[in-house]
Amino acid sequence: MNPQEQSLVGNVKHAEGKYGGFSFGGQEPEGVTVCNPLPAGTVFPNGARAAILLTFDVEGNYGNGVGDVEREVANYQRICNRLSENQISATFNVVGRMAEDYGPEFVEWMVDSGCEVASHGYVHDMNKRYGGNRVYAGHYGPRENLEQIRDGIEALNKICPDVVRGARLPYGHFNEYTYEAMEQYGLAWSSLVGIDDFNNPGQGFGNDPFQMKLGDRTYPIVEIPMDSQTFDWPIWIADEKANGTFVQAVRNYCELRNIPFERTPRGAVGIWRQRMLDTIERQTVFTLCCHPINLTVKGRDWSDPVTEFIFPIIDLLGCFQREGKAWICTCNQLAQLYRQVIRTAYGNSRE
Ligand SMILES: [Zn+2]
């Protein structure tokens, strides 16, 4: 089967371990309990009552991306400049092997612009290292999970010492071995589970950062839930037949908010803008997720998604930050704030 025709998630949970799985495409990982969520009413450092995070999964063609990796790498200079001009910081989750193959310059641009560089695993799809057809972290045991976390961190720390503070595992897939490895390597945050679910309402984990309990173990890692529904890919790339549930979620969101469902980079600006307005109105936290490989994909109805999509988004975020409507922060900044706030709210004993 052509990989582009393959459903992104299929019907797979964890194959190793007892807990975890996907939080994507209407699936729910097993054994997850939300602990110590960030309390409502939190005031963020710039006085805003909402926080918005812009995150990028930097993965070239190491996953299922179909764009041009050379162009993706070149685009990082433009994206980092635009972020600097707006005086805001984003989080770039970088595949370790991509940093080795195409770095170090693009990683240095990210760090130099004041952004956070975090891990998106070493190989992205784990069968590229271990053979066979098992792609996801939760399909593997302690050794492979440790290698995926350790080598992913080291590839980036080699470029910029001690830079990595967190990780988003490819496809947001995990099991308890993933968490054990992240804990062993001292990561402060993860960003794996979905905020909401427009196909199966009530299935999401909500907006607030929390600490994850898997089975009977609570991990000392701040989980920052992400937008696993209206991210860039299902808006203008995903195939409506093979990945219908993803596209349907976007359509459902648009209907719910009464905004146009237009599957182009320009249409995506309207959808993300509404997500930001929702976040500000509800005084909550929201983590946007963009895959820059998709910013290189040409279409009949658009030319350059960098200028048509991500630049307007960065400018909007800059506006909200300047107006004090939202705190635009990195994952690590939010994780640090979370620790301060829960210390007061829940006391040291529950950290
Ligand atoms: Zn990825």
Short mmCIF file of C-alpha atoms and ligand atoms in Angstrom, two decimals:
data_model
loop_
_atom_site.label_atom_id
_atom_site.label_comp_id
_atom_site.label_asym_id
_atom_site.label_seq_id
_atom_site.Cartn_x
_atom_site.Cartn_y
_atom_site.Cartn_z
CA MET A 1 0.00 0.00 0.00
CA ASN A 2 1.19 3.49 -0.79
CA PRO A 3 2.02 5.04 2.60
CA GLN A 4 0.03 8.14 1.62
CA GLU A 5 -3.05 5.96 1.32
CA GLN A 6 -2.50 4.43 4.72
CA SER A 7 -4.54 5.68 7.63
CA LEU A 8 -2.32 7.55 10.05
CA VAL A 9 -3.39 5.68 13.14
CA GLY A 10 -5.26 2.55 12.10
CA ASN A 11 -6.52 0.71 15.13
CA VAL A 12 -3.35 0.34 17.18
CA LYS A 13 -2.80 0.92 20.85
CA HIS A 14 0.25 -0.15 22.78
CA ALA A 15 1.71 -3.50 21.84
CA GLU A 16 4.24 -3.50 24.68
CA GLY A 17 3.53 -2.46 28.24
CA LYS A 18 0.14 -2.06 29.87
CA TYR A 19 -0.69 1.59 29.34
CA GLY A 20 -0.69 4.31 26.72
CA GLY A 21 -1.53 4.45 23.01
CA PHE A 22 -2.79 7.26 20.78
CA SER A 23 -4.76 10.30 21.69
CA PHE A 24 -5.35 10.95 17.98
CA GLY A 25 -8.16 10.26 15.57
CA GLY A 26 -10.77 9.50 18.20
CA GLN A 27 -8.62 7.10 20.20
CA GLU A 28 -7.93 7.23 23.89
CA PRO A 29 -4.73 5.94 25.52
CA GLU A 30 -5.28 3.43 28.32
CA GLY A 31 -4.59 3.94 31.98
CA VAL A 32 -4.11 7.73 31.91
CA THR A 33 -5.22 9.72 34.95
CA VAL A 34 -4.99 13.52 35.00
CA CYS A 35 -3.24 14.73 38.19
CA ASN A 36 -2.77 18.27 39.51
CA PRO A 37 -4.15 20.22 36.54
CA LEU A 38 -3.11 23.88 36.30
CA PRO A 39 -5.78 25.68 38.35
CA ALA A 40 -8.36 27.86 36.60
CA GLY A 41 -7.74 31.59 37.01
CA THR A 42 -3.98 31.36 36.65
CA VAL A 43 -2.48 34.75 35.76
CA PHE A 44 0.42 34.45 33.34
CA PRO A 45 3.66 36.52 33.52
CA ASN A 46 2.48 39.28 31.15
CA GLY A 47 -0.81 39.65 33.04
CA ALA A 48 -2.81 37.63 30.52
CA ARG A 49 -5.37 35.04 31.64
CA ALA A 50 -4.66 32.80 28.64
CA ALA A 51 -1.54 31.15 27.29
CA ILE A 52 -0.96 30.07 23.69
CA LEU A 53 1.96 27.89 22.61
CA LEU A 54 3.15 27.60 19.04
CA THR A 55 4.88 24.26 18.53
CA PHE A 56 6.53 22.83 15.42
CA ASP A 57 7.24 19.16 14.79
CA VAL A 58 10.47 19.32 12.79
CA GLU A 59 10.52 16.03 10.93
CA GLY A 60 11.21 16.38 7.20
CA ASN A 61 10.38 13.08 5.51
CA TYR A 62 11.39 11.02 8.55
CA GLY A 63 7.70 10.48 9.31
CA ASN A 64 4.85 10.41 6.81
CA GLY A 65 5.50 13.93 5.45
CA VAL A 66 5.41 14.34 1.67
CA GLY A 67 7.04 17.78 1.24
CA ASP A 68 10.57 18.90 0.33
CA VAL A 69 12.96 18.59 3.27
CA GLU A 70 15.63 20.93 1.80
CA ARG A 71 13.02 23.63 1.46
CA GLU A 72 11.74 22.94 4.96
CA VAL A 73 15.24 23.44 6.37
CA ALA A 74 15.73 26.71 4.43
CA ASN A 75 12.34 27.96 5.67
CA TYR A 76 13.48 27.85 9.30
CA GLN A 77 15.51 31.02 8.78
CA ARG A 78 12.40 32.87 7.56
CA ILE A 79 10.23 31.44 10.34
CA CYS A 80 12.77 32.28 13.07
CA ASN A 81 13.15 35.84 11.72
CA ARG A 82 9.39 36.32 11.76
CA LEU A 83 9.21 35.09 15.36
CA SER A 84 12.05 37.46 16.37
CA GLU A 85 10.35 40.42 14.67
CA ASN A 86 7.27 39.70 16.75
CA GLN A 87 9.32 39.12 19.90
CA ILE A 88 7.70 35.77 20.59
CA SER A 89 9.15 32.30 21.10
CA ALA A 90 8.00 28.96 19.76
CA THR A 91 8.94 25.36 20.57
CA PHE A 92 10.61 23.29 17.85
CA ASN A 93 10.45 19.52 18.42
CA VAL A 94 13.26 18.23 16.25
CA VAL A 95 13.90 14.67 15.00
CA GLY A 96 17.46 13.80 16.12
CA ARG A 97 18.50 12.17 12.88
CA MET A 98 17.27 15.16 10.87
CA ALA A 99 19.48 17.44 13.01
CA GLU A 100 22.43 15.12 12.26
CA ASP A 101 21.67 14.92 8.53
CA TYR A 102 20.67 18.53 7.80
CA GLY A 103 22.03 20.51 10.79
CA PRO A 104 23.51 22.09 12.68
CA GLU A 105 22.64 25.53 11.21
CA PHE A 106 18.86 25.26 11.29
CA VAL A 107 18.92 24.18 14.93
CA GLU A 108 21.21 27.11 15.76
CA TRP A 109 18.80 29.56 14.07
CA MET A 110 16.06 28.30 16.39
CA VAL A 111 18.17 28.67 19.52
CA ASP A 112 19.57 32.06 18.43
CA SER A 113 16.07 33.43 17.90
CA GLY A 114 15.24 32.65 21.54
CA CYS A 115 13.07 29.65 20.74
CA GLU A 116 13.04 26.31 22.53
CA VAL A 117 14.52 23.25 20.84
CA ALA A 118 13.08 19.97 22.14
CA SER A 119 13.02 16.36 20.98
CA HIS A 120 10.73 14.64 18.49
CA GLY A 121 12.50 11.29 18.93
CA TYR A 122 15.66 10.10 17.25
CA VAL A 123 14.28 8.32 14.17
CA HIS A 124 10.61 9.39 14.19
CA ASP A 125 9.24 6.11 12.80
CA MET A 126 10.78 3.41 14.97
CA ASN A 127 10.74 0.70 12.31
CA LYS A 128 13.38 2.75 10.49
CA ARG A 129 15.73 1.72 13.27
CA TYR A 130 14.37 -1.66 14.30
CA GLY A 131 12.92 -3.00 11.03
CA GLY A 132 9.48 -4.52 10.52
CA ASN A 133 6.33 -2.44 10.48
CA ARG A 134 6.01 -1.27 14.09
CA VAL A 135 6.24 2.50 13.87
CA TYR A 136 5.17 3.81 17.28
CA ALA A 137 6.88 4.11 20.67
CA GLY A 138 4.15 2.14 22.41
CA HIS A 139 4.96 -0.84 20.22
CA TYR A 140 8.33 -1.21 21.86
CA GLY A 141 9.78 -2.15 25.22
CA PRO A 142 12.09 -0.37 27.67
CA ARG A 143 15.31 -0.66 25.63
CA GLU A 144 13.99 0.80 22.37
CA ASN A 145 12.08 3.56 24.16
CA LEU A 146 15.21 4.49 26.06
CA GLU A 147 17.21 4.62 22.83
CA GLN A 148 14.59 6.73 21.06
CA ILE A 149 14.56 9.25 23.94
CA ARG A 150 18.30 9.20 24.75
CA ASP A 151 19.61 9.45 21.19
CA GLY A 152 17.00 12.06 20.28
CA ILE A 153 18.17 14.27 23.14
CA GLU A 154 21.87 13.69 22.50
CA ALA A 155 21.68 14.59 18.81
CA LEU A 156 20.40 18.05 19.79
CA ASN A 157 22.56 18.53 22.88
CA LYS A 158 25.59 17.88 20.66
CA ILE A 159 24.66 21.00 18.68
CA CYS A 160 23.70 23.10 21.68
CA PRO A 161 24.77 21.69 25.06
CA ASP A 162 21.99 20.92 27.52
CA VAL A 163 19.32 22.46 25.29
CA VAL A 164 16.62 19.77 25.52
CA ARG A 165 14.03 20.08 28.31
CA GLY A 166 11.11 18.18 26.85
CA ALA A 167 9.80 15.91 24.13
CA ARG A 168 6.86 15.21 21.93
CA LEU A 169 6.97 11.62 20.74
CA PRO A 170 6.07 11.03 17.08
CA TYR A 171 2.30 10.68 16.55
CA GLY A 172 1.92 11.41 20.28
CA HIS A 173 2.18 7.66 20.83
CA PHE A 174 3.57 6.31 24.11
CA ASN A 175 3.52 3.67 26.80
CA GLU A 176 4.91 3.53 30.34
CA TYR A 177 8.41 2.74 29.01
CA THR A 178 8.37 6.04 27.14
CA TYR A 179 7.65 7.85 30.41
CA GLU A 180 10.28 5.89 32.31
CA ALA A 181 12.87 6.92 29.72
CA MET A 182 11.77 10.58 29.76
CA GLU A 183 11.99 10.55 33.55
CA GLN A 184 15.43 8.93 33.50
CA TYR A 185 16.72 11.65 31.18
CA GLY A 186 15.30 14.38 33.40
CA LEU A 187 12.82 15.88 30.96
CA ALA A 188 10.61 18.61 32.41
CA TRP A 189 7.70 18.26 30.00
CA SER A 190 5.96 16.09 27.43
CA SER A 191 3.24 17.02 24.95
CA LEU A 192 1.45 13.91 23.81
CA VAL A 193 -2.29 13.87 24.47
CA GLY A 194 -5.08 15.70 22.70
CA ILE A 195 -6.98 18.65 24.16
CA ASP A 196 -10.32 17.89 22.58
CA ASP A 197 -12.12 15.57 20.24
CA PHE A 198 -14.67 16.90 17.78
CA ASN A 199 -15.60 13.43 16.52
CA ASN A 200 -16.21 11.91 19.95
CA PRO A 201 -16.94 14.88 22.22
CA GLY A 202 -15.75 14.44 25.78
CA GLN A 203 -12.81 12.23 24.83
CA GLY A 204 -10.09 14.88 25.06
CA PHE A 205 -7.87 15.61 28.04
CA GLY A 206 -8.73 19.32 28.24
CA ASN A 207 -6.52 22.38 27.93
CA ASP A 208 -4.75 22.44 31.28
CA PRO A 209 -1.22 21.14 31.74
CA PHE A 210 -1.16 18.27 34.25
CA GLN A 211 0.97 15.48 35.63
CA MET A 212 0.32 12.11 34.10
CA LYS A 213 -0.51 9.08 36.15
CA LEU A 214 -0.13 5.87 34.16
CA GLY A 215 -1.57 2.92 36.01
CA ASP A 216 -0.52 3.57 39.60
CA ARG A 217 2.58 5.73 38.88
CA THR A 218 2.54 9.52 38.66
CA TYR A 219 5.41 10.86 36.57
CA PRO A 220 7.13 14.13 37.57
CA ILE A 221 6.79 15.42 34.00
CA VAL A 222 4.43 18.25 33.04
CA GLU A 223 2.14 17.04 30.25
CA ILE A 224 1.08 19.92 27.98
CA PRO A 225 -1.91 18.70 25.96
CA MET A 226 -1.88 19.66 22.29
CA ASP A 227 -4.24 20.27 19.41
CA SER A 228 -4.43 16.83 17.84
CA GLN A 229 -7.47 17.72 15.73
CA THR A 230 -7.19 21.05 13.90
CA PHE A 231 -3.42 21.00 13.33
CA ASP A 232 -2.06 21.83 9.87
CA TRP A 233 -2.03 18.34 8.35
CA PRO A 234 -5.76 17.48 8.44
CA ILE A 235 -6.62 20.97 7.17
CA TRP A 236 -4.79 20.95 3.83
CA ILE A 237 -2.84 17.68 3.39
CA ALA A 238 -4.74 14.69 4.79
CA ASP A 239 -6.53 12.51 2.33
CA GLU A 240 -10.26 12.68 2.91
CA LYS A 241 -10.72 8.95 2.26
CA ALA A 242 -7.74 7.34 4.00
CA ASN A 243 -7.70 9.78 6.92
CA GLY A 244 -11.34 10.76 7.01
CA THR A 245 -11.64 10.94 10.80
CA PHE A 246 -8.98 13.66 10.93
CA VAL A 247 -10.62 15.74 8.21
CA GLN A 248 -14.03 15.22 9.79
CA ALA A 249 -12.79 16.63 13.09
CA VAL A 250 -11.77 19.87 11.35
CA ARG A 251 -15.10 20.05 9.54
CA ASN A 252 -16.94 19.51 12.84
CA TYR A 253 -14.92 22.26 14.53
CA CYS A 254 -15.70 24.71 11.72
CA GLU A 255 -19.42 23.93 11.87
CA LEU A 256 -19.42 24.33 15.64
CA ARG A 257 -17.76 27.76 15.39
CA ASN A 258 -19.57 28.82 12.23
CA ILE A 259 -16.38 29.51 10.28
CA PRO A 260 -15.51 28.48 6.69
CA PHE A 261 -14.14 24.94 6.22
CA GLU A 262 -11.55 25.73 3.58
CA ARG A 263 -8.77 23.17 3.08
CA THR A 264 -5.96 25.56 2.16
CA PRO A 265 -3.20 27.31 4.14
CA ARG A 266 -5.26 30.54 4.04
CA GLY A 267 -8.30 28.65 5.31
CA ALA A 268 -6.15 27.27 8.11
CA VAL A 269 -5.40 30.80 9.33
CA GLY A 270 -9.12 31.32 9.96
CA ILE A 271 -9.35 28.04 11.87
CA TRP A 272 -6.28 28.72 14.04
CA ARG A 273 -7.38 32.32 14.63
CA GLN A 274 -10.69 31.00 16.00
CA ARG A 275 -8.79 28.55 18.23
CA MET A 276 -6.81 31.50 19.65
CA LEU A 277 -9.95 33.59 20.19
CA ASP A 278 -11.61 30.63 21.95
CA THR A 279 -8.57 30.32 24.23
CA ILE A 280 -8.56 34.01 25.15
CA GLU A 281 -12.31 34.07 25.76
CA ARG A 282 -12.20 30.95 27.94
CA GLN A 283 -9.02 32.05 29.78
CA THR A 284 -7.26 28.79 29.22
CA VAL A 285 -4.14 27.27 27.61
CA PHE A 286 -3.84 26.08 24.02
CA THR A 287 -1.01 24.34 22.17
CA LEU A 288 -0.98 24.81 18.39
CA CYS A 289 0.95 22.24 16.35
CA CYS A 290 2.45 22.82 12.89
CA HIS A 291 4.50 20.39 10.79
CA PRO A 292 6.79 22.61 8.69
CA ILE A 293 7.24 19.87 6.07
CA ASN A 294 3.63 20.71 5.14
CA LEU A 295 4.65 24.34 4.55
CA THR A 296 6.59 23.12 1.50
CA VAL A 297 3.67 21.32 -0.16
CA LYS A 298 2.39 23.02 -3.31
CA GLY A 299 -1.29 23.03 -4.19
CA ARG A 300 -3.59 24.16 -6.96
CA ASP A 301 -5.14 26.78 -4.72
CA TRP A 302 -2.07 28.21 -3.02
CA SER A 303 1.61 28.98 -3.59
CA ASP A 304 3.68 29.35 -0.39
CA PRO A 305 2.18 28.20 2.91
CA VAL A 306 4.94 30.03 4.80
CA THR A 307 3.60 33.42 3.68
CA GLU A 308 -0.02 32.32 3.43
CA PHE A 309 -0.28 30.42 6.71
CA ILE A 310 2.49 30.56 9.28
CA PHE A 311 3.46 34.25 8.87
CA PRO A 312 -0.10 35.51 9.53
CA ILE A 313 -0.30 33.12 12.50
CA ILE A 314 2.98 34.41 13.97
CA ASP A 315 1.84 38.02 13.45
CA LEU A 316 -1.47 37.29 15.22
CA LEU A 317 0.34 35.71 18.16
CA GLY A 318 2.66 38.73 18.31
CA CYS A 319 -0.41 40.98 18.50
CA PHE A 320 -2.00 39.00 21.33
CA GLN A 321 1.28 39.06 23.25
CA ARG A 322 1.73 42.85 22.82
CA GLU A 323 -1.88 43.54 23.78
CA GLY A 324 -1.55 41.33 26.88
CA LYS A 325 -4.45 39.16 25.71
CA ALA A 326 -2.40 35.97 25.85
CA TRP A 327 0.99 34.85 27.07
CA ILE A 328 2.86 33.40 24.08
CA CYS A 329 5.35 30.98 25.58
CA THR A 330 7.43 27.90 24.99
CA CYS A 331 6.62 24.49 26.48
CA ASN A 332 9.49 24.79 28.94
CA GLN A 333 8.35 28.25 30.08
CA LEU A 334 4.88 26.85 30.70
CA ALA A 335 6.30 23.80 32.52
CA GLN A 336 8.32 26.10 34.84
CA LEU A 337 5.30 28.27 35.55
CA TYR A 338 3.20 25.16 36.18
CA ARG A 339 5.62 23.97 38.86
CA GLN A 340 5.49 27.33 40.65
CA VAL A 341 1.69 27.46 40.53
CA ILE A 342 1.00 23.91 41.71
CA ARG A 343 3.46 24.31 44.57
CA THR A 344 1.07 26.96 45.93
CA ALA A 345 -2.14 25.31 44.82
CA TYR A 346 -1.53 21.71 45.86
CA GLY A 347 1.45 21.91 48.24
CA ASN A 348 4.87 20.29 48.00
CA SER A 349 3.66 16.87 49.06
CA ARG A 350 1.72 16.36 45.85
CA GLU A 351 4.40 17.39 43.40
ZN ZN B 1 6.03 13.78 13.89
#
